Tab-separated table of C-alpha atoms and ligand atoms in Angstrom:
chain	number	residue	atom	x	y	z
A	1	MET	CA	49.426	40.008	-83.222
A	2	THR	CA	52.394	40.939	-85.273
A	3	THR	CA	55.494	38.527	-86.085
A	4	PRO	CA	57.944	38.742	-83.338
A	5	LEU	CA	61.302	39.859	-84.094
A	6	ILE	CA	62.734	36.691	-82.219
A	7	ARG	CA	61.213	33.172	-82.070
A	8	ILE	CA	62.971	30.721	-80.363
A	9	LYS	CA	61.464	27.026	-80.248
A	10	GLY	CA	62.740	24.035	-78.263
A	11	LEU	CA	66.356	25.760	-78.081
A	12	GLU	CA	69.081	23.642	-76.431
A	13	THR	CA	72.479	24.252	-76.061
A	14	HIS	CA	74.778	21.631	-74.799
A	15	TYR	CA	78.510	21.863	-73.941
A	16	PRO	CA	80.607	18.720	-73.909
A	17	LEU	CA	81.744	17.700	-70.401
A	18	GLY	CA	84.773	15.489	-71.545
A	19	GLN	CA	85.021	12.221	-72.596
A	20	ARG	CA	83.759	8.799	-71.253
A	21	LEU	CA	85.188	5.171	-72.329
A	22	PHE	CA	81.591	3.883	-72.565
A	23	GLY	CA	78.293	5.168	-73.066
A	24	PRO	CA	77.323	8.647	-74.469
A	25	ALA	CA	79.599	11.507	-73.611
A	26	PRO	CA	78.357	13.877	-70.739
A	27	VAL	CA	77.025	17.226	-71.655
A	28	LEU	CA	76.302	20.170	-69.783
A	29	ARG	CA	72.522	21.390	-70.934
A	30	ALA	CA	73.324	25.201	-70.598
A	31	LEU	CA	69.879	25.594	-72.253
A	32	ALA	CA	67.446	22.980	-71.773
A	33	GLY	CA	64.309	23.686	-74.003
A	34	ILE	CA	63.863	27.305	-74.245
A	35	ASP	CA	60.601	28.631	-75.875
A	36	LEU	CA	60.543	32.534	-76.279
A	37	ASP	CA	59.059	35.299	-78.725
A	38	ILE	CA	60.846	38.755	-78.237
A	39	PRO	CA	58.364	41.319	-79.753
A	40	ALA	CA	59.678	43.984	-82.277
A	41	GLY	CA	60.403	47.334	-80.455
A	42	SER	CA	60.781	45.572	-77.053
A	43	PHE	CA	62.955	46.357	-74.119
A	44	PHE	CA	63.221	42.968	-72.730
A	45	GLY	CA	64.571	41.850	-69.717
A	46	LEU	CA	65.868	38.402	-68.857
A	47	VAL	CA	67.033	37.636	-65.166
A	48	GLY	CA	68.242	34.771	-63.216
A	49	GLU	CA	71.113	33.967	-60.921
A	50	SER	CA	74.909	33.306	-62.303
A	51	GLY	CA	75.189	30.230	-64.160
A	52	SER	CA	71.336	30.164	-65.238
A	53	GLY	CA	72.309	30.370	-68.688
A	54	LYS	CA	71.345	34.185	-69.695
A	55	THR	CA	74.708	34.779	-71.625
A	56	THR	CA	74.481	31.400	-73.439
A	57	LEU	CA	70.442	32.495	-74.607
A	58	GLY	CA	72.120	35.885	-75.585
A	59	ARG	CA	74.841	34.420	-77.512
A	60	ALA	CA	72.897	31.642	-79.373
A	61	ILE	CA	70.720	34.293	-80.695
A	62	LEU	CA	73.642	35.944	-82.062
A	63	LYS	CA	74.926	32.783	-83.306
A	64	ALA	CA	77.894	32.972	-81.040
A	65	ALA	CA	76.897	30.028	-78.789
A	66	PRO	CA	76.013	26.718	-80.331
A	67	ILE	CA	72.507	25.807	-81.096
A	68	THR	CA	72.353	22.003	-80.339
A	69	SER	CA	68.960	21.689	-81.186
A	70	GLY	CA	65.502	23.523	-81.639
A	71	SER	CA	65.437	26.772	-83.557
A	72	VAL	CA	66.078	30.603	-83.411
A	73	ALA	CA	64.264	32.637	-85.931
A	74	TYR	CA	64.841	36.357	-86.697
A	75	ASP	CA	62.167	38.252	-88.897
A	76	ASP	CA	62.240	42.124	-89.131
A	77	GLY	CA	59.681	42.274	-91.830
A	78	GLN	CA	62.537	43.123	-94.302
A	79	SER	CA	64.801	40.243	-93.855
A	80	ALA	CA	64.164	36.942	-92.301
A	81	PHE	CA	66.989	34.485	-91.075
A	82	ASP	CA	66.824	30.974	-89.289
A	83	ILE	CA	69.920	31.481	-87.090
A	84	GLY	CA	70.684	27.504	-86.943
A	85	THR	CA	71.145	26.877	-90.510
A	86	MET	CA	72.021	30.039	-92.291
A	87	ASP	CA	74.809	30.106	-94.744
A	88	ALA	CA	78.016	32.484	-94.291
A	89	ARG	CA	76.679	34.655	-96.760
A	90	GLN	CA	73.556	35.464	-94.528
A	91	GLU	CA	75.410	35.177	-91.462
A	92	ARG	CA	77.406	38.358	-92.703
A	93	THR	CA	74.171	40.158	-93.097
A	94	TYR	CA	72.949	39.114	-90.018
A	95	ARG	CA	75.605	40.302	-88.080
A	96	SER	CA	75.081	43.973	-89.143
A	97	ARG	CA	71.087	43.416	-87.774
A	98	ALA	CA	72.213	41.660	-84.724
A	99	GLN	CA	74.734	42.858	-82.077
A	100	LEU	CA	76.051	42.219	-78.630
A	101	ILE	CA	77.067	45.369	-76.445
A	102	PHE	CA	80.201	43.907	-74.790
A	103	GLN	CA	80.505	44.452	-70.956
A	104	ASP	CA	84.417	45.838	-71.424
A	105	PRO	CA	85.547	45.318	-74.939
A	106	TYR	CA	88.851	46.812	-74.151
A	107	ALA	CA	89.786	43.514	-72.475
A	108	ALA	CA	89.478	41.694	-76.063
A	109	LEU	CA	90.883	45.066	-78.162
A	110	SER	CA	94.075	46.576	-78.453
A	111	PRO	CA	95.195	49.379	-75.940
A	112	ARG	CA	96.695	51.262	-79.100
A	113	MET	CA	93.270	51.617	-80.654
A	114	THR	CA	91.515	55.223	-80.294
A	115	VAL	CA	87.726	55.496	-79.448
A	116	ARG	CA	87.405	56.410	-82.853
A	117	ASP	CA	89.112	53.030	-84.234
A	118	ILE	CA	86.890	50.745	-81.392
A	119	ILE	CA	83.823	52.313	-82.693
A	120	ALA	CA	84.810	52.150	-86.199
A	121	GLU	CA	85.921	48.682	-86.299
A	122	PRO	CA	82.787	46.787	-87.031
A	123	LEU	CA	81.992	49.123	-89.842
A	124	GLU	CA	85.568	48.006	-91.371
A	125	VAL	CA	85.268	44.413	-90.627
A	126	MET	CA	81.714	44.148	-92.382
A	127	GLY	CA	82.919	46.587	-95.129
A	128	LEU	CA	79.670	48.999	-95.052
A	129	THR	CA	81.414	52.114	-95.614
A	130	SER	CA	83.684	52.725	-98.695
A	131	SER	CA	85.769	55.737	-97.569
A	132	ARG	CA	87.380	56.987	-94.527
A	133	ALA	CA	85.067	60.105	-94.384
A	134	GLU	CA	82.151	57.896	-94.755
A	135	THR	CA	83.286	55.958	-91.505
A	136	ASP	CA	83.894	59.294	-89.739
A	137	ASP	CA	80.487	60.682	-90.451
A	138	ARG	CA	79.052	57.252	-89.295
A	139	VAL	CA	81.302	57.236	-85.989
A	140	ARG	CA	80.785	60.832	-85.072
A	141	GLU	CA	76.708	60.381	-85.686
A	142	ILE	CA	76.668	57.350	-83.270
A	143	ALA	CA	78.786	58.872	-80.822
A	144	LYS	CA	76.735	62.039	-80.563
A	145	LYS	CA	73.585	60.030	-80.187
A	146	CYS	CA	75.576	57.995	-77.584
A	147	ARG	CA	75.983	61.571	-75.557
A	148	LEU	CA	80.133	60.988	-76.151
A	149	ASN	CA	82.158	63.844	-76.185
A	150	LEU	CA	83.279	64.305	-79.842
A	151	GLU	CA	86.797	65.375	-78.568
A	152	HIS	CA	87.309	62.016	-77.195
A	153	LEU	CA	87.098	60.152	-80.585
A	154	ARG	CA	90.976	60.797	-80.671
A	155	ARG	CA	91.806	59.475	-77.171
A	156	PHE	CA	92.586	55.975	-75.933
A	157	PRO	CA	89.938	54.471	-73.632
A	158	HIS	CA	91.848	53.108	-70.761
A	159	ALA	CA	91.760	56.658	-69.027
A	160	PHE	CA	87.699	56.746	-68.918
A	161	SER	CA	85.380	55.970	-66.257
A	162	GLY	CA	83.080	52.921	-66.621
A	163	GLY	CA	80.433	55.042	-67.931
A	164	GLN	CA	82.033	56.630	-70.537
A	165	ARG	CA	83.590	53.038	-71.460
A	166	GLN	CA	80.014	51.914	-71.396
A	167	ARG	CA	78.827	54.222	-73.972
A	168	ILE	CA	81.728	53.528	-76.022
A	169	SER	CA	80.786	49.985	-75.995
A	170	ILE	CA	77.219	50.990	-76.797
A	171	ALA	CA	78.223	53.194	-79.906
A	172	ARG	CA	80.282	50.386	-81.283
A	173	ALA	CA	77.432	47.959	-81.164
A	174	LEU	CA	74.832	50.291	-82.880
A	175	VAL	CA	77.097	51.834	-85.531
A	176	SER	CA	76.326	48.836	-87.975
A	177	GLY	CA	72.619	49.948	-87.773
A	178	PRO	CA	71.438	46.997	-85.952
A	179	LYS	CA	67.733	46.129	-85.381
A	180	PHE	CA	68.404	43.836	-82.338
A	181	VAL	CA	70.890	44.548	-79.603
A	182	VAL	CA	71.622	42.293	-76.882
A	183	ALA	CA	73.088	44.125	-73.468
A	184	ASP	CA	74.814	41.527	-71.686
A	185	GLU	CA	75.337	42.817	-67.665
A	186	SER	CA	75.931	46.195	-69.180
A	187	VAL	CA	75.564	48.065	-66.079
A	188	ALA	CA	76.528	45.466	-63.608
A	189	ALA	CA	79.939	47.082	-63.048
A	190	LEU	CA	78.532	50.193	-62.576
A	191	ASP	CA	77.470	52.545	-59.697
A	192	VAL	CA	74.055	52.864	-59.139
A	193	SER	CA	73.811	56.657	-60.287
A	194	ILE	CA	75.669	55.657	-63.726
A	195	GLN	CA	73.657	52.686	-64.130
A	196	ALA	CA	70.448	54.806	-64.178
A	197	ASP	CA	72.445	56.923	-66.876
A	198	ILE	CA	72.913	54.168	-69.140
A	199	LEU	CA	69.684	52.770	-68.748
A	200	ASN	CA	68.058	55.782	-69.439
A	201	LEU	CA	70.503	56.278	-72.462
A	202	LEU	CA	69.543	52.622	-73.683
A	203	LYS	CA	66.018	53.436	-73.568
A	204	ALA	CA	66.501	56.812	-75.382
A	205	LEU	CA	68.331	54.905	-78.395
A	206	GLN	CA	65.929	52.182	-78.644
A	207	ASN	CA	63.134	54.853	-79.232
A	208	ASP	CA	65.343	56.853	-81.606
A	209	LEU	CA	66.624	53.843	-83.471
A	210	SER	CA	63.828	51.510	-83.407
A	211	LEU	CA	65.649	49.082	-81.604
A	212	THR	CA	64.625	45.745	-79.950
A	213	LEU	CA	66.740	44.885	-76.909
A	214	LEU	CA	67.537	42.147	-74.872
A	215	PHE	CA	68.542	43.371	-71.633
A	216	ILE	CA	70.285	41.062	-69.517
A	217	SER	CA	71.265	41.191	-65.521
A	218	HIS	CA	71.496	38.995	-62.655
A	219	ASP	CA	69.705	41.540	-60.772
A	220	LEU	CA	65.828	41.983	-60.953
A	221	SER	CA	66.002	45.358	-59.458
A	222	VAL	CA	67.899	46.635	-62.371
A	223	VAL	CA	65.078	45.355	-65.016
A	224	ALA	CA	62.258	46.706	-62.973
A	225	HIS	CA	62.089	50.026	-64.383
A	226	SER	CA	63.169	49.820	-67.646
A	227	CYS	CA	61.896	46.467	-69.287
A	228	ASP	CA	58.343	46.178	-70.349
A	229	THR	CA	58.808	42.546	-70.490
A	230	VAL	CA	60.873	40.330	-68.158
A	231	ALA	CA	61.922	36.600	-68.749
A	232	VAL	CA	63.068	34.756	-65.481
A	233	MET	CA	65.636	31.582	-65.808
A	234	TYR	CA	66.591	29.178	-63.819
A	235	LEU	CA	68.994	26.335	-64.705
A	236	GLY	CA	68.652	26.531	-68.361
A	237	ARG	CA	64.906	26.725	-68.393
A	238	LEU	CA	62.435	29.848	-68.444
A	239	VAL	CA	60.321	29.478	-65.393
A	240	GLU	CA	58.262	32.862	-65.779
A	241	VAL	CA	57.752	35.574	-68.544
A	242	ALA	CA	55.147	38.420	-68.004
A	243	PRO	CA	55.001	42.281	-68.609
A	244	SER	CA	57.349	43.831	-66.220
A	245	ARG	CA	54.101	45.492	-64.036
A	246	THR	CA	52.501	42.143	-63.673
A	247	LEU	CA	55.612	40.388	-62.671
A	248	PHE	CA	56.288	42.714	-60.025
A	249	ALA	CA	52.937	43.225	-58.838
A	250	ARG	CA	51.618	39.218	-59.012
A	251	PRO	CA	54.797	37.218	-59.442
A	252	ARG	CA	53.617	33.736	-60.251
A	253	HIS	CA	56.703	31.439	-59.828
A	254	PRO	CA	58.121	30.606	-56.520
A	255	TYR	CA	61.424	31.529	-57.811
A	256	THR	CA	60.630	34.757	-59.238
A	257	ARG	CA	58.864	35.699	-55.886
A	258	ALA	CA	62.188	34.392	-54.017
A	259	LEU	CA	64.153	36.819	-56.190
A	260	LEU	CA	61.629	39.505	-55.589
A	261	SER	CA	62.045	39.162	-51.957
A	262	ALA	CA	65.641	39.868	-52.179
A	263	ILE	CA	65.109	43.082	-53.325
A	264	PRO	CA	65.753	45.465	-50.427
A	265	THR	CA	62.771	48.160	-49.921
A	266	LEU	CA	62.424	51.622	-48.269
A	267	ASP	CA	58.832	51.284	-47.445
A	268	PRO	CA	58.583	51.128	-44.045
A	269	ASP	CA	54.768	49.869	-44.320
A	270	ALA	CA	55.746	47.469	-46.662
A	271	PRO	CA	54.651	43.852	-45.165
A	272	PRO	CA	57.517	41.547	-44.289
A	273	ARG	CA	59.413	39.567	-47.180
A	274	MET	CA	58.206	35.870	-46.533
A	275	GLN	CA	60.356	34.019	-48.902
A	276	ARG	CA	63.993	33.728	-49.013
A	277	LEU	CA	66.308	31.795	-51.538
A	278	THR	CA	68.144	29.451	-49.673
A	279	GLY	CA	71.016	26.990	-50.910
A	280	GLU	CA	73.244	27.181	-53.833
A	281	ILE	CA	71.799	26.933	-57.251
A	282	PRO	CA	72.357	23.221	-58.440
A	283	SER	CA	75.125	22.320	-61.141
A	284	PRO	CA	73.641	22.478	-64.686
A	285	ALA	CA	75.711	19.485	-65.055
A	286	ASP	CA	73.646	17.716	-62.841
A	287	PRO	CA	70.617	19.277	-62.720
A	288	PRO	CA	67.555	17.974	-60.153
A	289	PRO	CA	64.847	15.779	-62.093
A	290	GLY	CA	61.298	17.059	-62.567
A	291	CYS	CA	61.240	20.909	-61.440
A	292	ARG	CA	64.870	21.981	-61.579
A	293	PHE	CA	63.800	24.522	-58.638
A	294	HIS	CA	62.418	21.682	-56.613
A	295	THR	CA	65.426	21.511	-54.471
A	296	ARG	CA	65.091	25.217	-53.167
A	297	CYS	CA	61.255	25.785	-53.409
A	298	PRO	CA	59.541	25.892	-50.078
A	299	PHE	CA	56.089	24.664	-52.030
A	300	ALA	CA	57.484	21.609	-53.700
A	301	GLN	CA	55.695	18.317	-53.706
A	302	ALA	CA	56.101	14.830	-54.992
A	303	ARG	CA	54.967	15.781	-58.728
A	304	CYS	CA	57.639	18.234	-58.846
A	305	ARG	CA	60.367	15.669	-58.076
A	306	GLN	CA	58.965	13.731	-61.666
A	307	GLU	CA	57.539	15.996	-63.970
A	308	VAL	CA	59.142	19.035	-65.854
A	309	PRO	CA	56.707	21.739	-65.737
A	310	GLN	CA	56.375	23.876	-69.062
A	311	LEU	CA	55.259	27.326	-69.444
A	312	ALA	CA	51.587	27.774	-69.485
A	313	PRO	CA	49.732	31.157	-69.736
A	314	THR	CA	48.330	32.979	-66.686
A	315	GLN	CA	45.105	35.067	-67.075
A	316	ASP	CA	47.077	38.200	-66.761
A	317	GLY	CA	49.117	37.891	-69.690
A	318	GLY	CA	52.046	36.328	-68.603
A	319	GLN	CA	53.411	32.570	-68.685
A	320	VAL	CA	54.555	30.449	-65.577
A	321	ALA	CA	56.150	27.094	-65.456
A	322	CYS	CA	54.807	25.766	-62.247
A	323	HIS	CA	52.559	22.778	-61.439
A	324	PHE	CA	50.953	24.362	-58.398
A	325	TRP	CA	50.968	28.274	-59.235
A	326	LYS	CA	47.447	28.362	-58.614
A	327	ASP	CA	47.352	26.890	-55.568
A	328	LEU	CA	50.283	29.194	-53.741
A	329	PRO	CA	49.599	31.593	-50.967
A	330	ASP	CA	49.617	35.461	-52.308
A	331	ALA	CA	53.108	36.740	-52.192
B	401	ADP	P1	74.924	32.967	-66.566
B	401	ADP	O1	75.024	34.062	-68.148
B	401	ADP	O2	73.127	32.847	-66.554
B	401	ADP	O3	75.938	33.474	-65.626
B	401	ADP	P2	76.001	31.128	-68.789
B	401	ADP	O4	75.171	31.292	-69.752
B	401	ADP	O5	77.405	32.127	-68.731
B	401	ADP	O6	74.999	31.735	-67.490
B	401	ADP	O7	76.155	29.697	-68.207
B	401	ADP	C1	75.109	28.565	-68.116
B	401	ADP	C2	76.121	27.572	-67.944
B	401	ADP	O8	76.898	26.965	-68.862
B	401	ADP	C3	77.019	27.669	-66.636
B	401	ADP	O9	77.316	26.188	-65.886
B	401	ADP	C4	78.487	27.737	-67.634
B	401	ADP	O10	79.598	27.170	-66.978
B	401	ADP	C5	78.043	26.800	-68.923
B	401	ADP	N1	79.012	27.246	-69.826
B	401	ADP	C6	78.673	28.646	-70.365
B	401	ADP	N2	79.617	29.009	-71.659
B	401	ADP	C7	80.297	27.608	-71.432
B	401	ADP	C8	81.150	27.200	-72.596
B	401	ADP	N3	81.761	27.516	-73.642
B	401	ADP	N4	81.670	25.912	-72.231
B	401	ADP	C9	81.531	24.988	-71.258
B	401	ADP	N5	80.325	25.517	-70.546
B	401	ADP	C10	79.617	26.650	-70.592
B	402	MG	MG1	76.283	35.614	-67.950
């Protein structure tokens, strides 16, 4: 076994929920004890309903969300960082190694920036190039890899389509030569055919640039064909982590099963999907005790209301956090 690129242990991220006169201030546990390894070179999927903590997890790895307790470690064989405790100098280096693909960076950028300037900005902020010519070379090189028309570099992005904008975001995230990239809902706003284009581009770039990708989506069907491993999150905890093929063929956790049965199938011979997800996701400010999924789980028993299930290995290479996964009827 090689060392994983990212190793997360007991990670908690708490957000304050206002003040209270007496007693401890209430907090929202957006991440409630995450243990996860992301192997180098993987296309790693992270799925779960909105509000489950996916963005917080992606950002905590990038040091863009608080690490209240626990640890996040990065090790690419050449450099290693303890994300929670690194100093400002290490943080600057880490920024060039680990990057976020913004869903829509234009929201945060000046509308007067050209595509060239948008892609070049990280190089300039990080001081990674020493001349304008060198910056231009790097921008052109990554723009080509992202299948952008080089003519477009002089234009302003507001006129571009969603797919082209996403390519610009990807180029911006990759221009500093990161090894690890978080793609947070990168295809959520796009048409299905454009989604496939962007996923193919990410896959090609991953091979070409030896990237490790954390691909976040609320939609399990999007990660189905692209990710090699998938982690499923519910209310700030991981409920299942497994190789994609295993997860889709033999989902173990009732929540994973419910997400899968929500994916429409075109196969007329497919057996009817039995399990529906009912009810709203509870508030992470006031999560249910025991297994956080028990309020929506058709198999919940007394133990599930009291005892928090921990991730434990299955026989087929995955991990599941359910007291009764071995006893469930076939999915
Ligand atoms: P997801 O990406 O899965 O939709 P998020 O990580 O965005 O989930 O959010 C998880 C929970 O943390 C949500 O209840 C959200 O309201 C809360 N949250 C996220 N960011 C903050 C913040 N900066 N301050 C307070 N609460 C936050
Ligand atoms: Mg999110």
